[in-house]
Amino acid sequence: MKDELISEICIFYVEDEPMIREGFVRFLRRRTDNIHVFENGKLALDSFDELCPDLIITDIRMPVMDGLEMAYNIKKKNPNIPIIVTTGHNDEDLFLKSIDIGIDKYIKKPVNFSELIETIKKISSSIAHEKELEQQRNFLKEVMDLNPNLVITTNGIRCTYLNESFKQYLGVNDVEEYIAKYDNINNVLVHKEGMFYYGKLPREWIADTLSEHLENRVVVMKPKCDNEQEESTYLLNVKTVPGKDEWLLSFTDVTTLENEKQIYRMLSQQDPLTKIYNRKKFFEEVDKELERVNRYGQSLSILMFDVDHFKSVNDKHGHVVGDRVLIKLTEIVRKNIRKTDVFARYGGEEFALLMPGTDIKGAVEKAESIREAISSFTFEKCGVVTCSFGAAVYFKEDTVDSFVQKADIALYKAKDCGRNNVQIFDKGSFECTT
């Protein structure tokens, strides 16, 4: 009875002993017809490129070319092809050489056919799975090649895939030519001060983009192949490739007037200094979260915090240093919050953090961890900077304004309690908590 799984793969069987070869072939042909038989390694090697086997089963000691020499040459052609060695020799040197070559299975003669079939089935299953994955990858590649957007996959250092649109835009034929001409994605971008990727390595700005709450970021590109081609503006979208330490970057051309409106709309939600949400967008997000919480009954907390004695920083060191403090502080906070949290510059040196699915205990713990991260950092020019935090949890009777106001009241309570601490809104209680 044919085995459906084994029948799907092409098998090379290499054995010089006629009796062993004939018995083995009879046994295998009960399960598959897709088998090619050779009496020495050279014949099998000569047929390898034409027949493209999925699995090779071979004896070791044979005339003309032995099994290990054949396996060595085949592994040079295709390192991933599984090879099973059968031998009647109990030779440690042969065994070690098999390991060095990359032999997948070493079976002593006389062969236990049950063991062999189980091994072939496992290999067949693995090959079938890999072929299915390859078909999926090819299908996705075809889909991405039809995509008018510029698409690239990268590990942050090297490119692993370019779609046809990107190849045409850059004037390259394949990934190898892209790497030779550009090395990495940074050399495709136009670097201008103020751009989010300015002065950063690809892995850094890609990771920053993933941690942002904004869905898209604006990049400017210009290929090296055409000096006359103008710079183009794109919206960048970043996704993590499942199961790999890679990212898929998709660039949508937004140089048309209609899409520029979308960019300006997006930028209107962003604080120009820190690149996080502004106050207007924060209130929109609070309104959305309150709707969701009222529907599903989950916890929702808010933190309001600002920089202690920030006026003194500006007065002593100037507004440029003060701006750098706010930018660096924003980076510190980003590293300590979740993607689902909503982080915004509320105004001046005051910030707000909305935390869905978080009760007041969790909010205080998060506030303390952020407070400690900020106070333990040494800021350029001005040294240690601290922040005061107010925390509040949402109740059904709250409105957007009253919810935010509770955290604001708790923040002022933290100021009154000596700064650089976290206080909870507690109606009717103005005692400081530790």
GROMACS .gro file of C-alpha atoms in nm:
model
  434
    1MET     CA    1   0.000   0.000   0.000
    2LYS     CA    2   0.142   0.334  -0.105
    3ASP     CA    3   0.218   0.587   0.166
    4GLU     CA    4   0.073   0.925   0.064
    5LEU     CA    5   0.325   1.126   0.263
    6ILE     CA    6   0.631   0.934   0.137
    7SER     CA    7   0.497   0.932  -0.221
    8GLU     CA    8   0.512   1.312  -0.225
    9ILE     CA    9   0.893   1.320  -0.209
   10CYS     CA   10   1.165   1.212  -0.453
   11ILE     CA   11   1.410   0.959  -0.303
   12PHE     CA   12   1.760   0.867  -0.420
   13TYR     CA   13   1.878   0.522  -0.304
   14VAL     CA   14   2.249   0.448  -0.353
   15GLU     CA   15   2.382   0.094  -0.285
   16ASP     CA   16   2.643  -0.118  -0.465
   17GLU     CA   17   2.543  -0.462  -0.325
   18PRO     CA   18   2.282  -0.607  -0.572
   19MET     CA   19   2.099  -0.828  -0.320
   20ILE     CA   20   2.070  -0.554  -0.059
   21ARG     CA   21   1.972  -0.302  -0.326
   22GLU     CA   22   1.698  -0.524  -0.474
   23GLY     CA   23   1.549  -0.614  -0.136
   24PHE     CA   24   1.555  -0.255  -0.022
   25VAL     CA   25   1.392  -0.129  -0.343
   26ARG     CA   26   1.115  -0.393  -0.320
   27PHE     CA   27   1.044  -0.277   0.033
   28LEU     CA   28   1.035   0.093  -0.060
   29ARG     CA   29   0.829   0.046  -0.376
   30ARG     CA   30   0.541  -0.085  -0.162
   31ARG     CA   31   0.517   0.271  -0.029
   32THR     CA   32   0.628   0.490  -0.320
   33ASP     CA   33   0.714   0.478  -0.689
   34ASN     CA   34   0.906   0.804  -0.666
   35ILE     CA   35   1.246   0.642  -0.608
   36HIS     CA   36   1.564   0.648  -0.819
   37VAL     CA   37   1.826   0.376  -0.767
   38PHE     CA   38   2.204   0.406  -0.823
   39GLU     CA   39   2.490   0.162  -0.769
   40ASN     CA   40   2.754   0.422  -0.680
   41GLY     CA   41   2.783   0.779  -0.558
   42LYS     CA   42   2.903   0.926  -0.889
   43LEU     CA   43   2.590   0.815  -1.076
   44ALA     CA   44   2.370   0.969  -0.808
   45LEU     CA   45   2.573   1.292  -0.803
   46ASP     CA   46   2.556   1.321  -1.183
   47SER     CA   47   2.174   1.294  -1.170
   48PHE     CA   48   2.127   1.528  -0.874
   49ASP     CA   49   2.072   1.856  -1.062
   50GLU     CA   50   1.837   1.697  -1.315
   51LEU     CA   51   1.613   1.498  -1.077
   52CYS     CA   52   1.629   1.726  -0.768
   53PRO     CA   53   1.571   1.464  -0.497
   54ASP     CA   54   1.419   1.552  -0.159
   55LEU     CA   55   1.592   1.270   0.034
   56ILE     CA   56   1.903   1.057  -0.018
   57ILE     CA   57   1.962   0.712   0.136
   58THR     CA   58   2.312   0.582   0.075
   59ASP     CA   59   2.563   0.315   0.164
   60ILE     CA   60   2.912   0.437   0.256
   61ARG     CA   61   3.167   0.200   0.102
   62MET     CA   62   3.111   0.178  -0.276
   63PRO     CA   63   3.332   0.169  -0.589
   64VAL     CA   64   3.394   0.475  -0.811
   65MET     CA   65   3.266   0.721  -0.547
   66ASP     CA   66   3.174   0.630  -0.191
   67GLY     CA   67   2.866   0.756  -0.010
   68LEU     CA   68   3.041   1.016   0.206
   69GLU     CA   69   3.222   1.175  -0.090
   70MET     CA   70   2.891   1.194  -0.273
   71ALA     CA   71   2.718   1.336   0.037
   72TYR     CA   72   2.992   1.597   0.076
   73ASN     CA   73   2.947   1.716  -0.284
   74ILE     CA   74   2.568   1.715  -0.259
   75LYS     CA   75   2.573   1.912   0.067
   76LYS     CA   76   2.784   2.174  -0.113
   77LYS     CA   77   2.507   2.203  -0.371
   78ASN     CA   78   2.221   2.194  -0.120
   79PRO     CA   79   2.313   2.204   0.251
   80ASN     CA   80   1.951   2.146   0.354
   81ILE     CA   81   1.888   1.815   0.178
   82PRO     CA   82   1.846   1.529   0.430
   83ILE     CA   83   2.083   1.233   0.387
   84ILE     CA   84   2.051   0.893   0.560
   85VAL     CA   85   2.362   0.674   0.571
   86THR     CA   86   2.340   0.292   0.600
   87THR     CA   87   2.654   0.093   0.675
   88GLY     CA   88   2.766  -0.243   0.804
   89HIS     CA   89   3.095  -0.100   0.929
   90ASN     CA   90   3.146  -0.007   1.292
   91ASP     CA   91   3.404   0.260   1.215
   92GLU     CA   92   3.425   0.559   1.451
   93ASP     CA   93   3.617   0.764   1.193
   94LEU     CA   94   3.338   0.715   0.938
   95PHE     CA   95   3.081   0.812   1.199
   96LEU     CA   96   3.269   1.132   1.288
   97LYS     CA   97   3.319   1.216   0.921
   98SER     CA   98   2.943   1.171   0.868
   99ILE     CA   99   2.876   1.423   1.144
  100ASP     CA  100   3.121   1.672   0.989
  101ILE     CA  101   2.952   1.643   0.650
  102GLY     CA  102   2.608   1.697   0.805
  103ILE     CA  103   2.453   1.353   0.767
  104ASP     CA  104   2.103   1.355   0.917
  105LYS     CA  105   2.073   0.988   1.020
  106TYR     CA  106   2.325   0.704   1.063
  107ILE     CA  107   2.167   0.353   1.045
  108LYS     CA  108   2.363   0.029   1.101
  109LYS     CA  109   2.312  -0.271   0.873
  110PRO     CA  110   2.122  -0.498   0.878
  111VAL     CA  111   1.869  -0.219   0.847
  112ASN     CA  112   1.569  -0.218   1.079
  113PHE     CA  113   1.304  -0.134   0.819
  114SER     CA  114   1.050  -0.017   1.077
  115GLU     CA  115   1.302   0.234   1.210
  116LEU     CA  116   1.391   0.340   0.857
  117ILE     CA  117   1.029   0.396   0.754
  118GLU     CA  118   0.963   0.603   1.066
  119THR     CA  119   1.269   0.814   0.984
  120ILE     CA  120   1.156   0.859   0.623
  121LYS     CA  121   0.805   0.954   0.741
  122LYS     CA  122   0.942   1.218   0.977
  123ILE     CA  123   1.163   1.361   0.704
  124SER     CA  124   0.872   1.348   0.454
  125SER     CA  125   0.650   1.535   0.699
  126SER     CA  126   0.918   1.799   0.753
  127ILE     CA  127   0.972   1.836   0.377
  128ALA     CA  128   0.597   1.864   0.314
  129HIS     CA  129   0.569   2.131   0.581
  130GLU     CA  130   0.864   2.325   0.437
  131LYS     CA  131   0.717   2.302   0.085
  132GLU     CA  132   0.387   2.436   0.214
  133LEU     CA  133   0.568   2.725   0.384
  134GLU     CA  134   0.763   2.790   0.064
  135GLN     CA  135   0.437   2.802  -0.134
  136GLN     CA  136   0.297   3.049   0.117
  137ARG     CA  137   0.614   3.259   0.097
  138ASN     CA  138   0.601   3.258  -0.283
  139PHE     CA  139   0.234   3.356  -0.276
  140LEU     CA  140   0.304   3.643  -0.037
  141LYS     CA  141   0.598   3.751  -0.253
  142GLU     CA  142   0.371   3.758  -0.559
  143VAL     CA  143   0.114   3.962  -0.368
  144MET     CA  144   0.379   4.208  -0.244
  145ASP     CA  145   0.531   4.233  -0.592
  146LEU     CA  146   0.190   4.349  -0.718
  147ASN     CA  147   0.171   4.608  -0.440
  148PRO     CA  148   0.235   4.962  -0.570
  149ASN     CA  149   0.379   5.056  -0.229
  150LEU     CA  150   0.753   5.018  -0.175
  151VAL     CA  151   0.802   4.711   0.048
  152ILE     CA  152   1.120   4.587   0.215
  153THR     CA  153   1.195   4.334   0.488
  154THR     CA  154   1.501   4.391   0.703
  155ASN     CA  155   1.659   4.283   1.029
  156GLY     CA  156   1.768   4.642   1.081
  157ILE     CA  157   2.113   4.574   0.938
  158ARG     CA  158   2.060   4.398   0.607
  159CYS     CA  159   1.772   4.380   0.361
  160THR     CA  160   1.621   4.034   0.310
  161TYR     CA  161   1.351   4.118   0.053
  162LEU     CA  162   1.252   4.400  -0.187
  163ASN     CA  163   0.930   4.402  -0.384
  164GLU     CA  164   0.929   4.489  -0.755
  165SER     CA  165   0.806   4.844  -0.696
  166PHE     CA  166   1.100   4.917  -0.467
  167LYS     CA  167   1.350   4.758  -0.709
  168GLN     CA  168   1.223   4.978  -0.992
  169TYR     CA  169   1.230   5.289  -0.774
  170LEU     CA  170   1.590   5.225  -0.665
  171GLY     CA  171   1.712   5.101  -1.003
  172VAL     CA  172   1.829   4.759  -0.881
  173ASN     CA  173   1.758   4.407  -1.004
  174ASP     CA  174   1.779   4.211  -0.680
  175VAL     CA  175   1.860   4.222  -0.309
  176GLU     CA  176   2.233   4.164  -0.370
  177GLU     CA  177   2.257   4.468  -0.597
  178TYR     CA  178   2.061   4.673  -0.343
  179ILE     CA  179   2.303   4.575  -0.065
  180ALA     CA  180   2.604   4.657  -0.285
  181LYS     CA  181   2.463   4.998  -0.377
  182TYR     CA  182   2.287   5.108  -0.057
  183ASP     CA  183   2.407   4.874   0.221
  184ASN     CA  184   2.103   4.955   0.441
  185ILE     CA  185   1.777   5.147   0.434
  186ASN     CA  186   1.933   5.458   0.590
  187ASN     CA  187   2.118   5.525   0.264
  188VAL     CA  188   1.789   5.542   0.075
  189LEU     CA  189   1.647   5.808   0.308
  190VAL     CA  190   1.710   6.181   0.290
  191HIS     CA  191   1.839   6.287   0.631
  192LYS     CA  192   1.719   6.622   0.757
  193GLU     CA  193   1.735   6.757   1.110
  194GLY     CA  194   1.401   6.705   1.278
  195MET     CA  195   1.317   6.383   1.091
  196PHE     CA  196   1.247   6.099   1.336
  197TYR     CA  197   1.525   5.883   1.188
  198TYR     CA  198   1.787   6.160   1.182
  199GLY     CA  199   2.113   6.046   1.345
  200LYS     CA  200   1.980   5.698   1.428
  201LEU     CA  201   2.064   5.348   1.309
  202PRO     CA  202   1.782   5.159   1.130
  203ARG     CA  203   1.721   4.923   1.425
  204GLU     CA  204   1.680   5.226   1.653
  205TRP     CA  205   1.429   5.422   1.450
  206ILE     CA  206   1.238   5.109   1.348
  207ALA     CA  207   1.203   5.011   1.716
  208ASP     CA  208   1.102   5.369   1.801
  209THR     CA  209   0.839   5.363   1.528
  210LEU     CA  210   0.689   5.041   1.664
  211SER     CA  211   0.668   5.193   2.011
  212GLU     CA  212   0.486   5.501   1.878
  213HIS     CA  213   0.111   5.530   1.892
  214LEU     CA  214   0.104   5.705   1.554
  215GLU     CA  215   0.021   5.455   1.283
  216ASN     CA  216   0.242   5.617   1.019
  217ARG     CA  217   0.551   5.835   1.010
  218VAL     CA  218   0.676   6.055   0.729
  219VAL     CA  219   1.003   5.977   0.550
  220VAL     CA  220   1.178   6.138   0.254
  221MET     CA  221   1.357   5.926  -0.009
  222LYS     CA  222   1.580   5.979  -0.309
  223PRO     CA  223   1.745   5.693  -0.505
  224LYS     CA  224   2.114   5.716  -0.597
  225CYS     CA  225   2.052   5.597  -0.952
  226ASP     CA  226   1.895   5.923  -1.072
  227ASN     CA  227   2.046   6.255  -0.966
  228GLU     CA  228   1.769   6.444  -1.145
  229GLN     CA  229   1.488   6.266  -0.961
  230GLU     CA  230   1.326   6.479  -0.695
  231GLU     CA  231   1.287   6.377  -0.335
  232SER     CA  232   0.967   6.185  -0.264
  233THR     CA  233   0.764   6.182   0.055
  234TYR     CA  234   0.629   5.855   0.193
  235LEU     CA  235   0.428   5.735   0.486
  236LEU     CA  236   0.609   5.454   0.664
  237ASN     CA  237   0.424   5.161   0.815
  238VAL     CA  238   0.619   4.904   1.018
  239LYS     CA  239   0.512   4.550   1.106
  240THR     CA  240   0.702   4.276   1.285
  241VAL     CA  241   0.750   3.962   1.073
  242PRO     CA  242   0.603   3.673   1.280
  243GLY     CA  243   0.861   3.423   1.402
  244LYS     CA  244   1.159   3.625   1.280
  245ASP     CA  245   1.379   3.904   1.407
  246GLU     CA  246   1.276   4.108   1.105
  247TRP     CA  247   1.045   4.394   1.016
  248LEU     CA  248   0.833   4.462   0.711
  249LEU     CA  249   0.852   4.827   0.608
  250SER     CA  250   0.591   4.960   0.368
  251PHE     CA  251   0.627   5.306   0.213
  252THR     CA  252   0.319   5.473   0.065
  253ASP     CA  253   0.378   5.761  -0.175
  254VAL     CA  254   0.207   6.072  -0.033
  255THR     CA  255   0.346   6.337  -0.262
  256THR     CA  256   0.002   6.411  -0.406
  257LEU     CA  257  -0.196   6.698  -0.261
  258GLU     CA  258  -0.476   6.476  -0.135
  259ASN     CA  259  -0.243   6.261   0.071
  260GLU     CA  260  -0.051   6.564   0.196
  261LYS     CA  261  -0.375   6.671   0.363
  262GLN     CA  262  -0.370   6.340   0.548
  263ILE     CA  263  -0.014   6.407   0.663
  264TYR     CA  264  -0.104   6.752   0.793
  265ARG     CA  265  -0.405   6.603   0.970
  266MET     CA  266  -0.177   6.346   1.129
  267LEU     CA  267   0.081   6.606   1.225
  268SER     CA  268  -0.193   6.818   1.382
  269GLN     CA  269  -0.230   6.542   1.643
  270GLN     CA  270   0.139   6.544   1.730
  271ASP     CA  271   0.341   6.759   1.966
  272PRO     CA  272   0.610   6.910   1.740
  273LEU     CA  273   0.887   6.894   2.003
  274THR     CA  274   0.846   6.549   2.159
  275LYS     CA  275   0.663   6.379   1.866
  276ILE     CA  276   0.404   6.225   2.100
  277TYR     CA  277   0.033   6.308   2.104
  278ASN     CA  278  -0.067   6.665   2.180
  279ARG     CA  279  -0.335   6.772   2.427
  280LYS     CA  280  -0.614   6.783   2.167
  281LYS     CA  281  -0.546   6.428   2.049
  282PHE     CA  282  -0.512   6.307   2.409
  283PHE     CA  283  -0.865   6.422   2.493
  284GLU     CA  284  -0.995   6.248   2.180
  285GLU     CA  285  -0.830   5.925   2.298
  286VAL     CA  286  -0.969   5.965   2.652
  287ASP     CA  287  -1.316   6.007   2.504
  288LYS     CA  288  -1.273   5.686   2.300
  289GLU     CA  289  -1.144   5.491   2.600
  290LEU     CA  290  -1.432   5.604   2.822
  291GLU     CA  291  -1.678   5.473   2.563
  292ARG     CA  292  -1.498   5.140   2.557
  293VAL     CA  293  -1.472   5.116   2.937
  294ASN     CA  294  -1.840   5.198   2.986
  295ARG     CA  295  -1.928   4.924   2.738
  296TYR     CA  296  -1.697   4.648   2.864
  297GLY     CA  297  -1.642   4.745   3.227
  298GLN     CA  298  -1.262   4.731   3.228
  299SER     CA  299  -1.034   4.937   3.449
  300LEU     CA  300  -0.891   5.267   3.328
  301SER     CA  301  -0.637   5.487   3.503
  302ILE     CA  302  -0.463   5.812   3.425
  303LEU     CA  303  -0.137   5.973   3.531
  304MET     CA  304  -0.062   6.344   3.515
  305PHE     CA  305   0.296   6.446   3.582
  306ASP     CA  306   0.525   6.739   3.525
  307VAL     CA  307   0.890   6.832   3.566
  308ASP     CA  308   0.977   6.975   3.906
  309HIS     CA  309   1.128   7.325   3.899
  310PHE     CA  310   1.136   7.325   3.520
  311LYS     CA  311   1.135   7.706   3.511
  312SER     CA  312   1.468   7.697   3.692
  313VAL     CA  313   1.610   7.468   3.423
  314ASN     CA  314   1.507   7.715   3.152
  315ASP     CA  315   1.626   8.017   3.349
  316LYS     CA  316   1.964   7.866   3.434
  317HIS     CA  317   2.047   7.672   3.115
  318GLY     CA  318   1.824   7.822   2.848
  319HIS     CA  319   1.524   7.695   2.653
  320VAL     CA  320   1.733   7.477   2.418
  321VAL     CA  321   1.852   7.269   2.714
  322GLY     CA  322   1.499   7.270   2.853
  323ASP     CA  323   1.366   7.134   2.524
  324ARG     CA  324   1.630   6.860   2.525
  325VAL     CA  325   1.523   6.762   2.876
  326LEU     CA  326   1.162   6.723   2.760
  327ILE     CA  327   1.267   6.519   2.455
  328LYS     CA  328   1.489   6.287   2.661
  329LEU     CA  329   1.227   6.254   2.933
  330THR     CA  330   0.976   6.152   2.667
  331GLU     CA  331   1.214   5.880   2.543
  332ILE     CA  332   1.256   5.748   2.899
  333VAL     CA  333   0.880   5.729   2.952
  334ARG     CA  334   0.824   5.555   2.617
  335LYS     CA  335   1.061   5.277   2.720
  336ASN     CA  336   0.858   5.219   3.036
  337ILE     CA  337   0.504   5.203   2.896
  338ARG     CA  338   0.298   4.962   2.686
  339LYS     CA  339   0.191   5.005   2.325
  340THR     CA  340  -0.169   5.026   2.445
  341ASP     CA  341  -0.096   5.322   2.674
  342VAL     CA  342  -0.171   5.671   2.542
  343PHE     CA  343   0.111   5.916   2.611
  344ALA     CA  344   0.078   6.288   2.543
  345ARG     CA  345   0.233   6.624   2.615
  346TYR     CA  346  -0.043   6.803   2.804
  347GLY     CA  347   0.121   7.143   2.791
  348GLY     CA  348   0.457   7.300   2.875
  349GLU     CA  349   0.639   7.059   3.103
  350GLU     CA  350   0.322   6.864   3.191
  351PHE     CA  351   0.248   6.518   3.051
  352ALA     CA  352  -0.046   6.277   3.061
  353LEU     CA  353  -0.056   5.898   3.041
  354LEU     CA  354  -0.377   5.702   2.988
  355MET     CA  355  -0.354   5.335   3.086
  356PRO     CA  356  -0.635   5.106   2.966
  357GLY     CA  357  -0.692   4.788   3.167
  358THR     CA  358  -0.503   4.928   3.467
  359ASP     CA  359  -0.641   4.975   3.819
  360ILE     CA  360  -0.515   5.238   4.063
  361LYS     CA  361  -0.261   5.000   4.218
  362GLY     CA  362  -0.111   4.929   3.877
  363ALA     CA  363  -0.116   5.300   3.792
  364VAL     CA  364   0.079   5.388   4.107
  365GLU     CA  365   0.332   5.112   4.041
  366LYS     CA  366   0.381   5.238   3.686
  367ALA     CA  367   0.414   5.597   3.807
  368GLU     CA  368   0.678   5.494   4.060
  369SER     CA  369   0.879   5.302   3.798
  370ILE     CA  370   0.869   5.601   3.559
  371ARG     CA  371   0.953   5.843   3.840
  372GLU     CA  372   1.255   5.634   3.941
  373ALA     CA  373   1.370   5.596   3.578
  374ILE     CA  374   1.363   5.974   3.532
  375SER     CA  375   1.522   6.065   3.865
  376SER     CA  376   1.803   5.812   3.817
  377PHE     CA  377   1.900   5.953   3.477
  378THR     CA  378   2.164   6.226   3.444
  379PHE     CA  379   2.042   6.485   3.195
  380GLU     CA  380   2.289   6.676   2.980
  381LYS     CA  381   2.385   7.015   3.130
  382CYS     CA  382   2.134   7.010   3.416
  383GLY     CA  383   2.202   6.673   3.584
  384VAL     CA  384   1.923   6.518   3.790
  385VAL     CA  385   1.563   6.604   3.703
  386THR     CA  386   1.260   6.486   3.900
  387CYS     CA  387   0.887   6.470   3.832
  388SER     CA  388   0.572   6.479   4.045
  389PHE     CA  389   0.285   6.242   3.963
  390GLY     CA  390  -0.088   6.241   4.020
  391ALA     CA  391  -0.289   5.922   3.965
  392ALA     CA  392  -0.663   5.864   3.933
  393VAL     CA  393  -0.891   5.579   3.836
  394TYR     CA  394  -1.208   5.613   3.629
  395PHE     CA  395  -1.554   5.574   3.782
  396LYS     CA  396  -1.878   5.555   3.586
  397GLU     CA  397  -1.995   5.893   3.710
  398ASP     CA  398  -1.683   6.060   3.567
  399THR     CA  399  -1.684   6.272   3.254
  400VAL     CA  400  -1.376   6.323   3.039
  401ASP     CA  401  -1.305   6.653   3.213
  402SER     CA  402  -1.366   6.527   3.567
  403PHE     CA  403  -1.153   6.218   3.507
  404VAL     CA  404  -0.856   6.424   3.390
  405GLN     CA  405  -0.916   6.683   3.661
  406LYS     CA  406  -0.888   6.419   3.934
  407ALA     CA  407  -0.536   6.331   3.819
  408ASP     CA  408  -0.451   6.701   3.794
  409ILE     CA  409  -0.565   6.756   4.154
  410ALA     CA  410  -0.352   6.460   4.265
  411LEU     CA  411  -0.056   6.612   4.077
  412TYR     CA  412  -0.087   6.939   4.268
  413LYS     CA  413  -0.114   6.734   4.585
  414ALA     CA  414   0.222   6.574   4.492
  415LYS     CA  415   0.370   6.922   4.450
  416ASP     CA  416   0.243   7.024   4.793
  417CYS     CA  417   0.388   6.705   4.941
  418GLY     CA  418   0.744   6.798   4.848
  419ARG     CA  419   0.765   6.699   4.478
  420ASN     CA  420   0.928   6.387   4.327
  421ASN     CA  421   0.650   6.160   4.457
  422VAL     CA  422   0.326   5.993   4.348
  423GLN     CA  423  -0.012   6.087   4.493
  424ILE     CA  424  -0.357   5.936   4.438
  425PHE     CA  425  -0.676   6.135   4.399
  426ASP     CA  426  -0.879   6.072   4.712
  427LYS     CA  427  -1.192   6.283   4.742
  428GLY     CA  428  -1.194   6.469   5.070
  429SER     CA  429  -0.842   6.366   5.168
  430PHE     CA  430  -0.542   6.590   5.117
  431GLU     CA  431  -0.294   6.397   5.332
  432CYS     CA  432   0.030   6.299   5.163
  433THR     CA  433   0.082   5.929   5.095
  434THR     CA  434   0.420   5.765   5.062
   0.00000   0.00000   0.00000
